[in-house]
mmCIF file of C-alpha atoms and ligand atoms in Angstrom:
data_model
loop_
_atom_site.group_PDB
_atom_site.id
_atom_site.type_symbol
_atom_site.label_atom_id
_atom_site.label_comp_id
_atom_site.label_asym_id
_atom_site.label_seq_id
_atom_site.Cartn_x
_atom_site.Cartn_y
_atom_site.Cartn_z
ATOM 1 C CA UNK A 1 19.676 -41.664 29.726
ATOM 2 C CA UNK A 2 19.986 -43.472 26.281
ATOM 3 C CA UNK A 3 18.025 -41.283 24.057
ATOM 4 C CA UNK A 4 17.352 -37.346 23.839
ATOM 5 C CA UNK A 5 15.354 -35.185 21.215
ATOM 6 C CA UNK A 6 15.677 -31.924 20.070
ATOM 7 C CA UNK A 7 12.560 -29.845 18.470
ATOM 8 C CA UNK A 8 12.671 -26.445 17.019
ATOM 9 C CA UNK A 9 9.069 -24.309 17.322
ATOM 10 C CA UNK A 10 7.347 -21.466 16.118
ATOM 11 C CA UNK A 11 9.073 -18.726 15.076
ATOM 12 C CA UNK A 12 12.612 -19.321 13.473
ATOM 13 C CA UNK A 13 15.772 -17.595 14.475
ATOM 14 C CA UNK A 14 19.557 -17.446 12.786
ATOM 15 C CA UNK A 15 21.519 -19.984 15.458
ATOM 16 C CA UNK A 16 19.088 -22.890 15.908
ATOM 17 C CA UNK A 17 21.317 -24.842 12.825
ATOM 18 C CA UNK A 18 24.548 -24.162 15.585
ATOM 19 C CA UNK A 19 22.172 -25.541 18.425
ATOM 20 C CA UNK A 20 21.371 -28.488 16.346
ATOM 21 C CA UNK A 21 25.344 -29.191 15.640
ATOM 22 C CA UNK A 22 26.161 -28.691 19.258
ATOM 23 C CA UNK A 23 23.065 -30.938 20.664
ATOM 24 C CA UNK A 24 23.986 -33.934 18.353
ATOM 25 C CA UNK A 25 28.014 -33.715 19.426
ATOM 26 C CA UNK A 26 27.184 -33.133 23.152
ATOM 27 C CA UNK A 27 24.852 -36.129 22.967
ATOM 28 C CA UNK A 28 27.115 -38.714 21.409
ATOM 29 C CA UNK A 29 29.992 -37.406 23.389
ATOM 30 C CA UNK A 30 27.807 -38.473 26.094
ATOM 31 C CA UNK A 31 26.556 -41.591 24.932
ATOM 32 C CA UNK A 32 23.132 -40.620 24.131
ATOM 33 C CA UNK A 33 21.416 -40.927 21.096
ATOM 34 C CA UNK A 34 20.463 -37.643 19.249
ATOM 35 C CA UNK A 35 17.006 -37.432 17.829
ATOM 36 C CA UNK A 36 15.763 -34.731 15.490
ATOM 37 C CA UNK A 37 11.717 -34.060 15.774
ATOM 38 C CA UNK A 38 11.010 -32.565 12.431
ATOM 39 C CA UNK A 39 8.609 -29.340 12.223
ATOM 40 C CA UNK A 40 8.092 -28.036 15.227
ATOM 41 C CA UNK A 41 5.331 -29.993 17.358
ATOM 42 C CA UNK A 42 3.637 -30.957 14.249
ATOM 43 C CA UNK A 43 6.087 -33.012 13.872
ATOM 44 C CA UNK A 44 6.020 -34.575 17.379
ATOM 45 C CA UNK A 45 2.401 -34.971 16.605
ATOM 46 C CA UNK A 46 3.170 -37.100 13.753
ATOM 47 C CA UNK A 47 5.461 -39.034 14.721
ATOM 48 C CA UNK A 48 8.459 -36.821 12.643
ATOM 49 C CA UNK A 49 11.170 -38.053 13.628
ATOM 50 C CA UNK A 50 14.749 -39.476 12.991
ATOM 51 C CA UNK A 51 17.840 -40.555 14.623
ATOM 52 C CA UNK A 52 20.506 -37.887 13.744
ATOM 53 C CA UNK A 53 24.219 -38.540 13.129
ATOM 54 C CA UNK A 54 27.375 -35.926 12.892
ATOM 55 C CA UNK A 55 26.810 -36.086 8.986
ATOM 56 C CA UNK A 56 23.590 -34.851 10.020
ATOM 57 C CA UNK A 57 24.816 -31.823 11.165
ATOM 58 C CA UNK A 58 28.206 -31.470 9.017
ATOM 59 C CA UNK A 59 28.281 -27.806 7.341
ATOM 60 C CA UNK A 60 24.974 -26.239 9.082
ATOM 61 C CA UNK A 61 26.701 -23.836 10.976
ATOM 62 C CA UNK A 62 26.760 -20.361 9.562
ATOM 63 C CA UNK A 63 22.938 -21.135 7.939
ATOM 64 C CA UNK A 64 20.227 -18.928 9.113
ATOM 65 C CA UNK A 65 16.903 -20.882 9.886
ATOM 66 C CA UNK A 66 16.330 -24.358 11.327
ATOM 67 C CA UNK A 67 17.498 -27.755 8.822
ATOM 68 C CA UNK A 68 14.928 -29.473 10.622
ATOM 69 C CA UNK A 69 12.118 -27.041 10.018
ATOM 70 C CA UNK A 70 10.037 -24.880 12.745
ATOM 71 C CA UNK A 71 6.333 -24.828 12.667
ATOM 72 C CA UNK A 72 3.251 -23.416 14.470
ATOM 73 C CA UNK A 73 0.669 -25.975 15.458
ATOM 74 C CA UNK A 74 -3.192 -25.448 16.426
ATOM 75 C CA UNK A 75 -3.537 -29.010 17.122
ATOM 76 C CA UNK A 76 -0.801 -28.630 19.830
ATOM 77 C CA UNK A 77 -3.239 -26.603 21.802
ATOM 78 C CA UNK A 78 -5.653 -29.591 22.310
ATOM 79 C CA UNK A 79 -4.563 -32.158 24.874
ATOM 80 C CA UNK A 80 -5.619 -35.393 22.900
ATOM 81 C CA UNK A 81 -2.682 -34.551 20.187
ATOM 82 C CA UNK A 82 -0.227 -33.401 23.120
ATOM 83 C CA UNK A 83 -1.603 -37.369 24.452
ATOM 84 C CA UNK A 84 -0.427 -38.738 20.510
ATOM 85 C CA UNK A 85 3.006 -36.702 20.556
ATOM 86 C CA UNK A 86 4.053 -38.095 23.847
ATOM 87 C CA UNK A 87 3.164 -41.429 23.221
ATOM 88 C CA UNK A 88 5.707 -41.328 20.331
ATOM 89 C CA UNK A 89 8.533 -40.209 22.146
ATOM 90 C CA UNK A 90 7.696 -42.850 24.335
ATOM 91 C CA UNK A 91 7.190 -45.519 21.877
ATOM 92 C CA UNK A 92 10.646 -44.909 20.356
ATOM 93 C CA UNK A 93 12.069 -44.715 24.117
ATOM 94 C CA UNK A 94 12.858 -41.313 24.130
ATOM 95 C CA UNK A 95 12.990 -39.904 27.501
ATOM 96 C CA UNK A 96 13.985 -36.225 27.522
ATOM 97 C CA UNK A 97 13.155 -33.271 25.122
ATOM 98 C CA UNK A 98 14.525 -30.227 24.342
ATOM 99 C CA UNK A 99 12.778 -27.513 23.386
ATOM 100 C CA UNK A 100 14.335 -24.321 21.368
ATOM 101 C CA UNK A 101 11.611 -21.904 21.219
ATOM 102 C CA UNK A 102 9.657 -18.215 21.981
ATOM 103 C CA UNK A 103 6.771 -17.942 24.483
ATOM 104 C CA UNK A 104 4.228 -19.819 22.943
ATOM 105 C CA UNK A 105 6.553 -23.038 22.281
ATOM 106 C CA UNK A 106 7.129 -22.705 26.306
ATOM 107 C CA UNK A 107 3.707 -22.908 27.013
ATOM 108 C CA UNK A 108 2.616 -25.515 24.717
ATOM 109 C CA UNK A 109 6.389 -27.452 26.941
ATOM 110 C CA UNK A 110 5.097 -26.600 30.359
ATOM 111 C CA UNK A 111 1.591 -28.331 29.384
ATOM 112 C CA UNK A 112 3.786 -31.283 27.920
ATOM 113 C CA UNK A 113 5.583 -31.351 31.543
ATOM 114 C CA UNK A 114 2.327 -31.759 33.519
ATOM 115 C CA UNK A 115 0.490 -34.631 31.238
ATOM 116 C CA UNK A 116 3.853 -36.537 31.387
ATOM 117 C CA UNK A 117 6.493 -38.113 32.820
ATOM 118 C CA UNK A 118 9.331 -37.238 30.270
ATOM 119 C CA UNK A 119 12.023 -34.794 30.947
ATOM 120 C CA UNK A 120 11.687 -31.027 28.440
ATOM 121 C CA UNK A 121 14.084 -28.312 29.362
ATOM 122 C CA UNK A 122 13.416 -25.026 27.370
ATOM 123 C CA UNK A 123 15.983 -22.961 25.353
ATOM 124 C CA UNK A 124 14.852 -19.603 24.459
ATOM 125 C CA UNK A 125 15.151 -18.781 20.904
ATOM 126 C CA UNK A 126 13.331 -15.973 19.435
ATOM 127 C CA UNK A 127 14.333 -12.605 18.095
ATOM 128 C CA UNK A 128 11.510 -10.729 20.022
ATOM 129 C CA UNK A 129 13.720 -11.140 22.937
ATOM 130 C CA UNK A 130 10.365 -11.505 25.076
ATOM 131 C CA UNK A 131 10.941 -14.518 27.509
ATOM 132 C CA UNK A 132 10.624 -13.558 31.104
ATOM 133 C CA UNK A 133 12.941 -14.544 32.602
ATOM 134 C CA UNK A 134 16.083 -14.549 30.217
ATOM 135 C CA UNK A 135 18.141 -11.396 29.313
ATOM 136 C CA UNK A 136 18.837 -13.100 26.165
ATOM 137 C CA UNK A 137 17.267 -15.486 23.918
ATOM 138 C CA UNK A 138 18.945 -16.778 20.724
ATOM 139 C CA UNK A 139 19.100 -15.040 17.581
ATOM 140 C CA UNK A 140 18.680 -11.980 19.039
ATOM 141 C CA UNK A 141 21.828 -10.749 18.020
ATOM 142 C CA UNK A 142 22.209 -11.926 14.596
ATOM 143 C CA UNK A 143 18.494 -10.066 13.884
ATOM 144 C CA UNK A 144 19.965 -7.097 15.646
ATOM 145 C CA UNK A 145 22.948 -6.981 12.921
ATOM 146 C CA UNK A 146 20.613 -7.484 10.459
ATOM 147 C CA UNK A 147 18.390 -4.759 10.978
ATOM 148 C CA UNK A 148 21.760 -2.749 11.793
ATOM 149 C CA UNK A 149 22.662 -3.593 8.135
ATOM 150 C CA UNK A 150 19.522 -1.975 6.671
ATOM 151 C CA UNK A 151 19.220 0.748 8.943
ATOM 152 C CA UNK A 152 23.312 1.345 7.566
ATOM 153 C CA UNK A 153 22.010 0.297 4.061
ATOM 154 C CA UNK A 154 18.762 2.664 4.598
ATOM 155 C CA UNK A 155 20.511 6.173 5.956
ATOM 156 C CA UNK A 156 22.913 6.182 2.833
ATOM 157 C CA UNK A 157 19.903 6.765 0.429
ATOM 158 C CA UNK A 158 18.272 9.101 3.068
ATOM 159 C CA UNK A 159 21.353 11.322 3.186
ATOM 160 C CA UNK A 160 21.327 11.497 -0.226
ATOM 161 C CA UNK A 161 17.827 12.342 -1.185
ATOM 162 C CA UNK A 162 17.207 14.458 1.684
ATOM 163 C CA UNK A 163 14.240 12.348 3.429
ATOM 164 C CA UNK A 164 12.425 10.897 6.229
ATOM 165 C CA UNK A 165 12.865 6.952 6.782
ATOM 166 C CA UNK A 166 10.195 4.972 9.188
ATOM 167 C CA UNK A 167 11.892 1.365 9.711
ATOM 168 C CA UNK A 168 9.611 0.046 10.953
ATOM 169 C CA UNK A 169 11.207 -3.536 12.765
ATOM 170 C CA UNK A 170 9.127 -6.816 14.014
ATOM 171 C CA UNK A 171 9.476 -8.138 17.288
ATOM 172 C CA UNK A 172 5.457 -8.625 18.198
ATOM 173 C CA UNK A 173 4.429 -6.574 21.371
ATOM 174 C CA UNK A 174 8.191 -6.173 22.468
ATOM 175 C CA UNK A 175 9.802 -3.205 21.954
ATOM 176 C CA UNK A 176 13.388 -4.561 22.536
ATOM 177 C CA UNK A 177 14.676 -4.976 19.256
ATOM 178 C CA UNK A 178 13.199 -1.030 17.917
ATOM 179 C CA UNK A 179 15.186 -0.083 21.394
ATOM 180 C CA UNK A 180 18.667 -1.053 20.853
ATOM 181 C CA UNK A 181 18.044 -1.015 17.082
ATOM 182 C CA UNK A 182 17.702 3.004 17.353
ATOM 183 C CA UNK A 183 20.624 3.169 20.059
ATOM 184 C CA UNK A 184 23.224 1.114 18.408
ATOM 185 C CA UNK A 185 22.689 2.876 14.629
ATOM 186 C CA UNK A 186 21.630 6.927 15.685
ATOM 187 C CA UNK A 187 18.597 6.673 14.625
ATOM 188 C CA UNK A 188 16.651 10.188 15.532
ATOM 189 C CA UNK A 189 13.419 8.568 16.398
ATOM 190 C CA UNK A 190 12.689 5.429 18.614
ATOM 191 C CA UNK A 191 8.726 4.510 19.209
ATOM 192 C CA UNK A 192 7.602 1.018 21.205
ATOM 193 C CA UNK A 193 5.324 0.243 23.043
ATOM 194 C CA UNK A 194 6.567 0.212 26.590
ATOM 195 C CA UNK A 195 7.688 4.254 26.802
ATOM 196 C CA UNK A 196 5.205 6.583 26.010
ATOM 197 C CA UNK A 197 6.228 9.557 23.046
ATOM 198 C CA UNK A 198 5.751 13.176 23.067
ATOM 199 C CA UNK A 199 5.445 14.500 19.129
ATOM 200 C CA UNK A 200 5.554 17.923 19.787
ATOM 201 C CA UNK A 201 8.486 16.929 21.596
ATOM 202 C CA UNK A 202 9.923 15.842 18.701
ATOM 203 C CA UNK A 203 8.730 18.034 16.156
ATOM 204 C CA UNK A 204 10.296 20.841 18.441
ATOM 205 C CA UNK A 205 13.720 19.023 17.809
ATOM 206 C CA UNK A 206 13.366 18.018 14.528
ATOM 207 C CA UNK A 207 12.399 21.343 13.044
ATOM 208 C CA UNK A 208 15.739 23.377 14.941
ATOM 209 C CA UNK A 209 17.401 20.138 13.602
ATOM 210 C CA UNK A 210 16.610 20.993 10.219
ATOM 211 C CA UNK A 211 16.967 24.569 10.196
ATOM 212 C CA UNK A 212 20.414 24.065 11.475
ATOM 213 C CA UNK A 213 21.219 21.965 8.217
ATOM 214 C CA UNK A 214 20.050 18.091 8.851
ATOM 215 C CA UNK A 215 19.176 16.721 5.823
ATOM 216 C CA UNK A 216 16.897 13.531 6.575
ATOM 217 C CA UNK A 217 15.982 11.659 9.441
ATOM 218 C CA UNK A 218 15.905 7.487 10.361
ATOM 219 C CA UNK A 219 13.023 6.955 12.525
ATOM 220 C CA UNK A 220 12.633 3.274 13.991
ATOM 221 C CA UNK A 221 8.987 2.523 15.195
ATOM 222 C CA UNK A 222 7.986 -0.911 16.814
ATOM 223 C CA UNK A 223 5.422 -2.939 14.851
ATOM 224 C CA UNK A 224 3.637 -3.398 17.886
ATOM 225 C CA UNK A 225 2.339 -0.024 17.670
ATOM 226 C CA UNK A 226 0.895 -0.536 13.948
ATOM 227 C CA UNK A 227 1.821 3.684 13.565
ATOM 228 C CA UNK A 228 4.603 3.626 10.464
ATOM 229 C CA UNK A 229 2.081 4.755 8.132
ATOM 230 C CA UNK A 230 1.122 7.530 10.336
ATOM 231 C CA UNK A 231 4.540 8.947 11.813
ATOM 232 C CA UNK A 232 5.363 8.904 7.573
ATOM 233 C CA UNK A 233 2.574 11.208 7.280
ATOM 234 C CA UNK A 234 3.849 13.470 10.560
ATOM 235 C CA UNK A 235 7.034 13.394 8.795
ATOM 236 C CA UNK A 236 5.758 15.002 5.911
ATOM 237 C CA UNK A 237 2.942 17.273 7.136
ATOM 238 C CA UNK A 238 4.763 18.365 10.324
ATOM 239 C CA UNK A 239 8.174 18.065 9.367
ATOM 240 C CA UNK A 240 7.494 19.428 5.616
ATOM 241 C CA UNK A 241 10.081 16.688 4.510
ATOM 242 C CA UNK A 242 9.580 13.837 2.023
ATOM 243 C CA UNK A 243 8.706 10.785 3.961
ATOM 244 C CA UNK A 244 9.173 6.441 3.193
ATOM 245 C CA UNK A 245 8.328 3.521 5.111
ATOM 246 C CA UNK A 246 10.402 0.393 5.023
ATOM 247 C CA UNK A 247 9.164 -2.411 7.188
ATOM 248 C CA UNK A 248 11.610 -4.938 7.833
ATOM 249 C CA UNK A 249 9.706 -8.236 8.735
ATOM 250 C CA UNK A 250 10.981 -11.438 8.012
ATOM 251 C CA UNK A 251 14.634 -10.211 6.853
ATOM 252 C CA UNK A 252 15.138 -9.728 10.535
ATOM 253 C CA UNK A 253 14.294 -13.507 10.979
ATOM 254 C CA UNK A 254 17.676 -14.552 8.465
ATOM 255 C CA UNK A 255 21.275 -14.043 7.901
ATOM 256 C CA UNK A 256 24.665 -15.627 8.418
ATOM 257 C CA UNK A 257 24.161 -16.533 12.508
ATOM 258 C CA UNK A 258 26.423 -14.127 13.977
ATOM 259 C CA UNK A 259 29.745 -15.209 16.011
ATOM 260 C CA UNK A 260 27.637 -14.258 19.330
ATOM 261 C CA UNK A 261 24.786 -16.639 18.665
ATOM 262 C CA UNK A 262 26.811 -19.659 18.053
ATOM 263 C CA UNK A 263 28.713 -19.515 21.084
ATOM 264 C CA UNK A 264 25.000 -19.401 22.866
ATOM 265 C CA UNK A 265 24.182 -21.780 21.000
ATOM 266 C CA UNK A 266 26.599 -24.059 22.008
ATOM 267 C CA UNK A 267 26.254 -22.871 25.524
ATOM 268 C CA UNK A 268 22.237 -23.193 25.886
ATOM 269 C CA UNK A 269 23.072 -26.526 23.997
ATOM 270 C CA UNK A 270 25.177 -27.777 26.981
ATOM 271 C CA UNK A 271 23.872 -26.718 29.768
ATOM 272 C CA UNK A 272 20.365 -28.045 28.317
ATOM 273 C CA UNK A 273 21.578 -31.372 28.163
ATOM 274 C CA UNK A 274 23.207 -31.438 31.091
ATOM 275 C CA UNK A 275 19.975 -30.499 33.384
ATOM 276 C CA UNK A 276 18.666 -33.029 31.861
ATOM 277 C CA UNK A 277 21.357 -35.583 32.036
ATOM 278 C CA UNK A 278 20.920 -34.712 35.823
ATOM 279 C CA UNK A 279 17.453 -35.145 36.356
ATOM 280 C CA UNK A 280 15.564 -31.727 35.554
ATOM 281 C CA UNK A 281 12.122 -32.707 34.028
ATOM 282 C CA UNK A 282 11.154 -29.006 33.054
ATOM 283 C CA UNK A 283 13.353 -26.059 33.367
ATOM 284 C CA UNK A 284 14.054 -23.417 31.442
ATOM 285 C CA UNK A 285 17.800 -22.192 30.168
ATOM 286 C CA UNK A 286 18.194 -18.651 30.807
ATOM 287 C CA UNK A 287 21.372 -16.039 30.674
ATOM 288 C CA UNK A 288 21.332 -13.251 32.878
ATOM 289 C CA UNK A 289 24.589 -11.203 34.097
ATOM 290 C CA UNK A 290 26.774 -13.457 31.682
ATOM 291 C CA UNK A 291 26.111 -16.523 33.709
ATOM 292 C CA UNK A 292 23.450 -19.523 33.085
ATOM 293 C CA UNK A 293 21.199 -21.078 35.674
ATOM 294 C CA UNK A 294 17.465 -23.399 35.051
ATOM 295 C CA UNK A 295 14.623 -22.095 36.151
ATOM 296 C CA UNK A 296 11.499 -23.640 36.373
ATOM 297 C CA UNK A 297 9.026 -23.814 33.413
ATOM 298 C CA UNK A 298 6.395 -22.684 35.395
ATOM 299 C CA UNK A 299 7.636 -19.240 36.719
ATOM 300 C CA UNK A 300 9.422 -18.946 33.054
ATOM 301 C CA UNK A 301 5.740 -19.305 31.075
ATOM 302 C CA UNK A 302 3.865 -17.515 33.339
ATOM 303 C CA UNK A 303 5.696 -14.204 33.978
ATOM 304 C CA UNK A 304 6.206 -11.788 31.129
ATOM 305 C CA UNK A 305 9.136 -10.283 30.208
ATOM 306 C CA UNK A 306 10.197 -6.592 31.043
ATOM 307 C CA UNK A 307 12.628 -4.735 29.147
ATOM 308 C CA UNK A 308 15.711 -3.596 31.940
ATOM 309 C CA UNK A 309 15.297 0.056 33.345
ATOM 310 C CA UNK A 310 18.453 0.756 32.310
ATOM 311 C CA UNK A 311 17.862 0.428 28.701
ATOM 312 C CA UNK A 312 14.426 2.371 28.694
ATOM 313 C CA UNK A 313 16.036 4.887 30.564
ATOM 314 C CA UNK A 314 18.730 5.610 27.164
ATOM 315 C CA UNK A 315 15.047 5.243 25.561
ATOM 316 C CA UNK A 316 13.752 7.946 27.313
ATOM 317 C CA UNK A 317 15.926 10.734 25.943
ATOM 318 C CA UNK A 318 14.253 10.065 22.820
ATOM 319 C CA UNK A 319 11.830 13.349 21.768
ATOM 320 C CA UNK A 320 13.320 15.382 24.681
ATOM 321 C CA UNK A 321 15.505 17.963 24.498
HETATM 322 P P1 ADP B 1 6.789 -18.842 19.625
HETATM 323 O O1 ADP B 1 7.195 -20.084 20.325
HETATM 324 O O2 ADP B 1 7.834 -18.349 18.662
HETATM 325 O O3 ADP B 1 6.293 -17.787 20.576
HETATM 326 P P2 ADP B 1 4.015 -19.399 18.947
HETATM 327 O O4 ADP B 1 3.480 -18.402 19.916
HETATM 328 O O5 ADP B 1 3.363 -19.476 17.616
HETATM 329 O O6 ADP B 1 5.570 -19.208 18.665
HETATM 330 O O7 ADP B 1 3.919 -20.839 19.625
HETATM 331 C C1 ADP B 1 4.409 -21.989 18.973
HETATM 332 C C2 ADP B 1 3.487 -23.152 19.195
HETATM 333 O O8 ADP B 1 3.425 -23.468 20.602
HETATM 334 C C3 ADP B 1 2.043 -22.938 18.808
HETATM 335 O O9 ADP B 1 1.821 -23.059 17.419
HETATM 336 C C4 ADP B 1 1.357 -24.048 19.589
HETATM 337 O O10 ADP B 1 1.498 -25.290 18.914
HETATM 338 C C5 ADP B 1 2.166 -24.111 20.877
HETATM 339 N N1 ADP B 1 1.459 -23.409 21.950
HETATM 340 C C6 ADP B 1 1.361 -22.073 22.186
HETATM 341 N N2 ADP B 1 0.583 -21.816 23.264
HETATM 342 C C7 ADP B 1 0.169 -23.016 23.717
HETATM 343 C C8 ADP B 1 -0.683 -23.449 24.795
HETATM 344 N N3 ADP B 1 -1.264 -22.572 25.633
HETATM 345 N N4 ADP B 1 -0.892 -24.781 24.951
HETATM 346 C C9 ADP B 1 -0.319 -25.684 24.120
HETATM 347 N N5 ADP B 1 0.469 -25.340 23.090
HETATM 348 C C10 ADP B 1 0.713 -24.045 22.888
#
């Protein structure tokens, strides 16, 4: 193998910049040529694209986001551009593709791996943690100590003022990052989508809670369930305390990558190029019980992810006494 691209797509998350530093050293140190595809598969569309070098990646480290941009593409989703972007990896003689990306990136990569002949092996980077598949995808970690930070940040004015905060954190229809959000910073409420919620429940708690001296509460409430607005206005009616939404959205997607996510990075990074280097045309990189192992693009894009038992189950004594 002589040449080998990297593209970043769709959503963003803090640890792609290590993945990039990590793909172009692996590469060279294997005497392949690193490629950058600029801008997600917009980029690939348009024939984005640039040999990259170590300068290229000299510094990027500890910076949140992507250096060689991430984008969403509608085009992508109709097979005559899908036709254009592989003909230019082909024209410049590039044979293999990797692909850091969520679910949708995967599917618009398994498409890529039936109308061609290249090689695309998937890394899964999103903070929604949603890939089946893979107990962990990139970034996940540095979102979750972001969001730790302003849950932290958030209960210090609550304590003092004496009221009700709904945080309410993205992560699309996955409930993963509200979950161990809650867990990992006390927070008295936890609402996703994938456990269902008993208010009385809760308002049973929260009132003895309050009569025995709690000042405020830190609710954290999915996004998928579009309810902040309303469990504010539970708060207040059947709580009788002063109630504020803070909705976290795109802060979660930043931040200094954490120590975590550049060691995966530099471990999807490597065992991504290596599949390739032996042969794989379209797997998937995923971590489960602190190992790695491929798995096929296929089964990866076409299962969806379930958040572990065990974790819903420390969910579950949420609202119950
Ligand atoms: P993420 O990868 O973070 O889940 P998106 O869901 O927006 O982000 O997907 C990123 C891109 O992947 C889309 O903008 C589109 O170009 C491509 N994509 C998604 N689904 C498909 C599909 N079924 N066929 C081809 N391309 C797709």
């Amino acid at each position: 193998m002589k040449k080998m691209a990297i593209v970043c797509s769709g959503g963003d998350v803090s640890g792609m910049n290590a993945a990039l530093k990590r793909f172009v050293e692996y590469c060279m140190r294997n005497q392949i040529e690193p490629w950058f595809v600029y801008d997600g598969y917009e980029g690939l569309i348009d024939n984005r694209m640039e040999r990259a070098t170590y300068a290229s990646v000299a510094g990027i480290i500890t910076r949140g986001g992507t250096k060689i941009g991430s984008a969403r593409s509608k085009r992508f989703m109709e097979e005559r551009y899908r036709k254009q972007a592989i003909a230019n990896l082909h024209a410049r003689g590039i044979e293999a593709l990797v692909v850091l990306g969520g679910d949708g990136s995967f599917r618009g990569m398994h498409r890529l791996t039936q109308e061609s002949d290249l090689a695309f092996c998937g890394i899964p980077a999103t903070i929604d943690n949603d890939i089946a598949g893979t107990e962990y995808c990139l970034g996940v970690d540095t979102a979750l100590n972001v969001i730790k930070d302003a849950i932290d940040a958030i209960r210090d004015t609550a304590s003092s003022f004496g009221r009700a905060f709904v945080i309410e954190t993205m992560g699309r229809e996955c409930g993963y990052l509200a979950l161990v959000s809650a867990l990992t910073s006390g927070a008295e409420m936890c609402l996703i989508p994938e456990l269902p919620y008993d208010l009385d429940a809760y308002k049973r708690d929260f009132l003895k809670e309050k009569e025995e001296g709690r000042r405020y509460f830190i609710a954290i409430v999915s996004e998928a369930l579009k309810k902040s607005e309303t469990i504010a206005k539970w708060f207040e009616e059947e709580v009788e305390i002063e109630s504020r939404v803070t909705v976290l959205g795109h802060i979660q997607r930043g931040g200094v990558t954490s120590v975590h996510d550049r060691l995966m990075a530099s471990r999807f990074v490597t065992h991504a190029v290596d599949a390739l280097i032996a042969g794989q045309k379209s797997s998937v990189i995923c971590y489960n019980d602190g190992g790695f192992e491929e798995k096929g693009i296929d089964d990866v894009a076409s299962n969806r992810y379930v958040i572990p038992q065990e974790l819903l189950d420390l969910a579950r004594e949420y609202g119950s006494e």
